[in-house]
Coordinates of C-alpha atoms in Angstrom, one line a residue:
A1 CA 90.7 65.5 93.5
K2 CA 93.5 64.7 91.1
V3 CA 96.2 65.5 93.7
G4 CA 94.5 63.1 96.1
E5 CA 94.4 60.4 93.4
T6 CA 98.1 60.9 92.6
A7 CA 99.0 60.7 96.3
K8 CA 97.2 57.4 96.6
E9 CA 98.9 56.1 93.4
I10 CA 102.4 56.8 94.8
G11 CA 101.5 55.4 98.2
S12 CA 101.6 58.7 100.1
G13 CA 100.2 58.4 103.6
A14 CA 99.2 62.1 103.9
L15 CA 98.6 65.1 101.8
I16 CA 99.2 68.5 103.2
S17 CA 98.5 71.9 101.5
E18 CA 99.0 75.4 102.8
A19 CA 97.6 78.6 101.3
G20 CA 99.4 81.9 101.4
L21 CA 102.7 80.8 99.9
A22 CA 104.7 82.0 96.9
A23 CA 107.8 80.9 95.0
V24 CA 110.7 83.1 94.0
S25 CA 113.4 81.8 91.7
V26 CA 116.8 82.6 90.4
V27 CA 117.3 81.1 87.0
G28 CA 120.3 81.0 84.6
S29 CA 122.3 78.6 82.6
G30 CA 125.6 80.0 84.0
M31 CA 124.6 78.8 87.5
Q32 CA 125.8 75.3 86.8
H33 CA 129.4 76.4 86.3
T34 CA 129.6 79.3 88.8
P35 CA 129.4 78.7 92.6
G36 CA 127.8 81.1 95.0
Y37 CA 124.4 81.8 93.6
A38 CA 122.5 79.8 96.3
S39 CA 124.4 81.4 99.1
R40 CA 123.9 84.9 97.7
M41 CA 120.1 84.3 97.2
F42 CA 119.8 83.0 100.8
R43 CA 121.8 85.8 102.2
V44 CA 119.8 88.5 100.3
L45 CA 116.5 87.1 101.5
A46 CA 117.8 86.6 105.1
D47 CA 119.2 90.2 105.2
G48 CA 115.7 91.4 104.1
N49 CA 114.0 89.3 106.9
V50 CA 112.3 87.1 104.3
N51 CA 111.8 83.6 105.9
I52 CA 112.3 80.7 103.5
D53 CA 109.9 77.8 104.1
M54 CA 111.2 75.4 101.5
I55 CA 114.0 75.3 98.9
T56 CA 114.2 73.4 95.6
T57 CA 117.0 73.4 93.1
S58 CA 118.0 72.1 89.7
E59 CA 121.1 72.7 87.5
I60 CA 119.8 76.1 86.4
R61 CA 117.3 77.1 89.0
I62 CA 117.0 77.9 92.8
S63 CA 113.5 78.3 94.1
C64 CA 112.4 79.4 97.5
I65 CA 108.9 79.0 98.9
I66 CA 108.1 82.0 101.1
R67 CA 105.0 83.7 102.6
E68 CA 102.9 85.3 99.9
E69 CA 102.9 88.7 101.6
Q70 CA 106.7 88.9 101.3
A71 CA 106.8 88.0 97.6
E72 CA 107.0 91.5 96.1
E73 CA 109.7 92.6 98.6
A74 CA 111.6 89.4 98.0
V75 CA 111.6 90.0 94.2
R76 CA 112.9 93.6 94.8
L77 CA 115.6 92.3 97.1
L78 CA 116.8 89.7 94.7
H79 CA 116.8 92.2 91.8
R80 CA 119.0 94.4 93.9
G81 CA 121.1 91.6 95.2
F82 CA 121.9 90.3 91.7
Q83 CA 122.2 93.8 90.2
L84 CA 119.2 93.2 87.9
D85 CA 117.8 96.6 88.8
E86 CA 120.8 98.4 87.1
P87 CA 120.8 99.4 83.5
D88 CA 123.1 97.4 81.2
S89 CA 126.4 99.1 80.5
E90 CA 127.5 98.8 76.9

């Protein structure tokens, strides 16, 4: 009900929702000064046959809306694609 009220307040003509979606994000303060994070994220997901339904970004975050049933695999792919699954070398 609150979403519908907000939609009316901002003058939205229609409100559409869809179940079965999930969000995966890449987040880091270094993203704002280093190019290539978005293209790497999109390439990793595409190579893993994960379809992106929607994309949103900020200075330090890239989020993709995907099908819920692909979320776990997408997280694994992104960990591998950004070498987050490797132990830190000290």
